[in-house]
Amino acid sequence: MQREDAIFRALGDPSRRAIYERLARGEAPVKDLAARFEISQPAISQHLAKLRGVGLVSERREGRFVYYQVEPEGLRPLIDWIAHYRAFWPERVNRLRKLLKEMDE
Amino acid sequence: MQREDAIFRALGDPSRRAIYERLARGEAPVKDLAARFEISQPAISQHLAKLRGVGLVSERREGRFVYYQVEPEGLRPLIDWIAHYRAFWPERVNRLRKLLKEMDE
DNA sequence: CATTTAAATAAGCACGCGCTTATACGTCGG
DNA sequence: CCGACGTATAAGCGCGTGCTTATTTAAATG
């Protein structure tokens, strides 16, 4: 229940969240990310280090390439935190319920 | 789907999230918050302004007191964002499903 | 009314963050 | 081997952020 700060902060940066969203569609080496986004390769590496530091992302080394991918358990602290305060937004729960039902097809 | 930055950032600060969590247990005037937390009253007001700015909190004025309360719809962008990436953590969905069932009693 | 109380705003400061360029490290290909 | 490539790390810079104290505004109280 503590130290979700880092996860919130990690996703609070637009570039970093964009990188995470990109990785959510499939793993990618740093080079590809650096090509897709307009910031420099070091900036990408720094963002990846932070995402990795909070468990949102993991790496897979292959030769001189480093492939990054989304870590499924990474969002758990966020979900748990939100779930903990679910009593205070009952309508949201219903919406979530609908979302889950939509998945059942 | 855009500008969740502010919400992530708003909840990324420990003091601010603590204030939000406190308000989730019931509305409170600024004075009470300033008494409970160790930071100054202006700091509290500044945090409340940011929480209010992103729709996480709302105010109710009564005389010279200003009562703040959690805005139920405030977490919606967060939930929607997470829900959008739900495909990448199927086990989490099951956990949420369990939580929702637990609520049904 | 004058004073006190609740809250917001202003101004300033220290620190962290995101970015850059430069450099180092490791791996592959000629 | 040697040079190029992929990535990480180092160092520095500008700016935003969270805090403080001081001040302002507004409402209750004597």
XYZ file of C-alpha atoms (C1' of nucleotides) in Angstrom:
270
model
C 0.000 0.000 0.000
C 3.090 2.232 0.042
C 5.410 3.673 -2.569
C 2.989 3.845 -5.454
C 4.544 7.285 -5.860
C 7.129 5.964 -8.252
C 4.573 4.293 -10.494
C 2.358 7.350 -10.610
C 5.374 9.486 -11.347
C 6.661 7.080 -13.963
C 3.385 7.255 -15.874
C 3.003 10.963 -15.240
C 5.539 11.853 -17.895
C 4.053 11.977 -21.416
C 7.128 10.607 -23.169
C 7.415 7.770 -20.711
C 3.767 6.841 -20.911
C 3.982 6.950 -24.695
C 6.919 4.555 -24.570
C 4.970 2.262 -22.264
C 1.944 2.370 -24.555
C 4.169 1.560 -27.494
C 5.696 -1.405 -25.676
C 2.214 -2.584 -24.752
C 1.736 -3.349 -28.434
C 4.812 -5.508 -28.504
C 8.418 -5.636 -27.395
C 10.957 -3.401 -29.086
C 14.681 -2.650 -28.962
C 15.885 0.767 -27.852
C 16.892 1.643 -31.379
C 13.329 1.339 -32.642
C 11.974 3.466 -29.830
C 14.628 6.089 -30.411
C 13.629 6.138 -34.068
C 9.907 6.410 -33.410
C 10.067 9.151 -30.792
C 11.751 12.466 -31.361
C 13.870 12.498 -28.240
C 17.449 11.229 -28.196
C 18.477 7.657 -27.530
C 19.913 8.468 -24.091
C 16.590 10.035 -23.136
C 14.851 6.830 -24.204
C 17.274 4.730 -22.164
C 16.706 6.929 -19.125
C 12.958 6.588 -19.447
C 13.266 2.834 -19.848
C 15.425 2.691 -16.736
C 12.708 4.394 -14.722
C 9.938 2.233 -16.138
C 12.066 -0.780 -15.344
C 12.827 0.537 -11.890
C 9.159 0.480 -10.945
C 8.532 -2.899 -12.547
C 6.432 -1.662 -15.441
C 8.876 -2.992 -18.005
C 11.531 -5.673 -18.337
C 14.432 -6.224 -20.679
C 15.654 -9.125 -22.770
C 19.220 -8.893 -24.024
C 20.112 -10.410 -27.358
C 23.518 -9.661 -28.753
C 24.016 -5.936 -28.769
C 20.275 -5.333 -28.792
C 18.172 -4.891 -25.693
C 14.504 -5.661 -26.179
C 12.081 -4.087 -23.751
C 8.623 -5.388 -23.004
C 5.712 -4.571 -20.751
C 5.685 -6.437 -17.453
C 2.091 -7.615 -16.901
C 2.326 -7.425 -13.110
C 3.638 -3.901 -13.282
C 0.266 -2.190 -13.112
C -0.769 -4.195 -10.090
C 0.027 -1.513 -7.479
C -2.018 0.977 -9.451
C -4.989 -1.331 -9.749
C -4.791 -2.295 -6.103
C -4.676 1.321 -5.066
C -7.689 2.192 -7.165
C -9.532 -0.902 -6.020
C -8.886 0.103 -2.441
C -10.838 3.299 -2.983
C -13.540 1.693 -5.077
C -16.142 2.264 -2.347
C -15.982 5.951 -3.022
C -16.974 5.802 -6.674
C -19.707 3.186 -6.959
C -20.661 4.289 -10.457
C -17.138 3.589 -11.598
C -17.414 0.090 -10.320
C -20.460 -0.426 -12.464
C -18.593 0.876 -15.470
C -15.710 -1.479 -14.725
C -18.226 -4.273 -14.399
C -19.498 -3.424 -17.853
C -15.984 -3.387 -19.219
C -15.317 -6.815 -17.811
C -18.500 -8.115 -19.357
C -17.492 -6.685 -22.699
C -14.349 -8.759 -22.436
C -16.372 -11.929 -22.128
C -16.893 -12.320 -25.823
C -7.437 9.272 -23.907
C -5.181 12.308 -23.570
C -3.905 14.449 -20.715
C -3.944 11.815 -18.013
C -0.553 13.299 -17.255
C -2.035 15.710 -14.777
C -3.879 13.022 -12.858
C -0.857 10.762 -12.698
C 1.248 13.693 -11.568
C -1.347 14.815 -9.053
C -1.334 11.396 -7.409
C 2.411 11.016 -7.792
C 3.141 13.330 -4.902
C 3.010 11.558 -1.505
C 1.536 14.506 0.388
C -1.115 15.024 -2.238
C -2.094 11.381 -2.392
C -2.251 11.274 1.405
C -4.624 14.236 1.341
C -6.756 12.506 -1.267
C -6.821 9.309 0.757
C -7.837 11.280 3.824
C -10.653 12.978 1.917
C -11.782 9.601 0.637
C -12.815 8.828 4.205
C -14.967 11.909 4.373
C -14.975 15.598 3.558
C -12.860 17.955 5.607
C -12.077 21.662 5.839
C -8.588 22.919 5.065
C -7.952 23.616 8.723
C -8.379 19.970 9.674
C -6.054 18.838 6.908
C -3.454 21.406 7.905
C -3.686 20.112 11.467
C -3.379 16.451 10.508
C -0.470 16.800 8.115
C 2.806 18.398 9.058
C 3.088 20.757 6.137
C 1.833 24.337 6.297
C -1.692 25.475 5.476
C -0.620 27.185 2.235
C 0.998 23.937 1.127
C -2.288 22.139 1.793
C -4.218 24.742 -0.183
C -1.801 24.419 -3.075
C -2.185 20.648 -3.107
C -5.962 20.955 -2.955
C -5.878 23.378 -5.865
C -4.050 20.798 -7.979
C -6.317 17.957 -6.951
C -9.267 20.185 -7.774
C -7.684 21.196 -11.060
C -7.690 17.631 -12.311
C -11.172 16.897 -11.024
C -10.166 14.563 -8.211
C -11.661 16.787 -5.564
C -14.342 19.436 -5.207
C -15.056 22.143 -2.666
C -18.106 23.209 -0.700
C -17.973 26.646 0.886
C -19.711 27.251 4.162
C -19.047 30.526 5.907
C -15.326 30.988 6.187
C -14.745 27.263 5.949
C -14.100 25.420 2.716
C -14.900 21.741 2.847
C -13.159 19.512 0.336
C -14.431 16.148 -0.782
C -13.440 13.425 -3.223
C -15.063 13.722 -6.619
C -16.254 10.209 -7.589
C -15.777 10.788 -11.312
C -12.233 11.975 -10.750
C -10.567 8.608 -11.070
C -12.340 7.844 -14.322
C -9.458 8.813 -16.641
C -7.150 6.571 -14.638
C -9.510 3.635 -14.751
C -10.160 4.128 -18.430
C -6.472 4.272 -19.184
C -5.801 1.094 -17.250
C -8.825 -0.598 -18.755
C -7.503 0.237 -22.195
C -4.411 -1.803 -21.489
C -6.232 -4.542 -19.687
C -5.445 -7.028 -22.438
C -1.857 -7.075 -21.259
C -2.533 -8.240 -17.707
C -5.333 -10.804 -17.905
C -4.629 -12.089 -14.399
C -5.259 -8.626 -13.021
C -8.648 -8.602 -14.618
C -9.520 -11.777 -12.806
C -8.400 -10.234 -9.567
C -10.582 -7.210 -10.194
C -13.432 -9.559 -11.021
C -12.981 -11.184 -7.635
C -12.933 -7.834 -5.909
C -16.193 -6.865 -7.561
C -17.768 -10.118 -6.478
C -16.624 -9.499 -2.935
C -18.538 -6.252 -3.063
C -21.738 -8.083 -3.849
C -22.549 -8.920 -0.279
C -16.177 48.266 14.295
C -11.842 45.884 15.566
C -9.880 41.634 16.046
C -9.421 37.031 15.159
C -9.967 33.058 12.310
C -10.098 30.316 7.690
C -8.322 30.090 3.423
C -6.053 31.678 -0.781
C -2.434 34.052 -3.153
C 2.349 35.988 -3.849
C 7.118 35.608 -3.876
C 11.209 33.202 -3.326
C 14.152 29.169 -2.745
C 16.065 24.403 -3.120
C 15.746 20.402 -5.368
C 14.434 17.025 -8.863
C 13.440 15.980 -13.473
C 13.743 15.602 -18.465
C 16.550 16.708 -21.822
C 20.954 17.431 -24.195
C 25.910 16.261 -25.779
C 29.870 13.620 -24.834
C 31.798 9.449 -23.601
C 32.310 4.514 -22.323
C 31.124 -0.310 -22.934
C 30.022 -4.373 -25.333
C 29.042 -6.875 -29.608
C 28.988 -7.803 -34.402
C 30.910 -7.608 -39.276
C 34.703 -6.390 -42.608
C 41.611 -6.897 -35.126
C 39.235 -2.700 -36.206
C 35.662 0.122 -37.084
C 30.780 0.647 -36.745
C 26.712 -0.146 -34.302
C 23.483 -0.572 -30.073
C 23.040 0.870 -25.530
C 24.180 2.743 -21.106
C 26.301 6.179 -18.220
C 28.226 10.918 -17.060
C 27.846 15.669 -16.691
C 25.444 19.796 -17.172
C 21.500 22.873 -18.031
C 16.741 24.931 -17.763
C 12.598 24.574 -15.816
C 8.873 22.845 -13.011
C 7.565 21.583 -8.438
C 6.882 21.503 -3.441
C 7.797 23.912 0.248
C 8.336 28.081 3.105
C 7.041 32.902 5.034
C 4.499 37.005 4.220
C 0.442 39.092 2.801
C -4.447 39.426 1.317
C -9.361 38.522 1.388
C -13.399 37.301 3.612
C -16.282 35.914 7.358
C -17.320 35.241 12.275
C -16.978 37.121 17.053
C -16.359 40.327 21.020
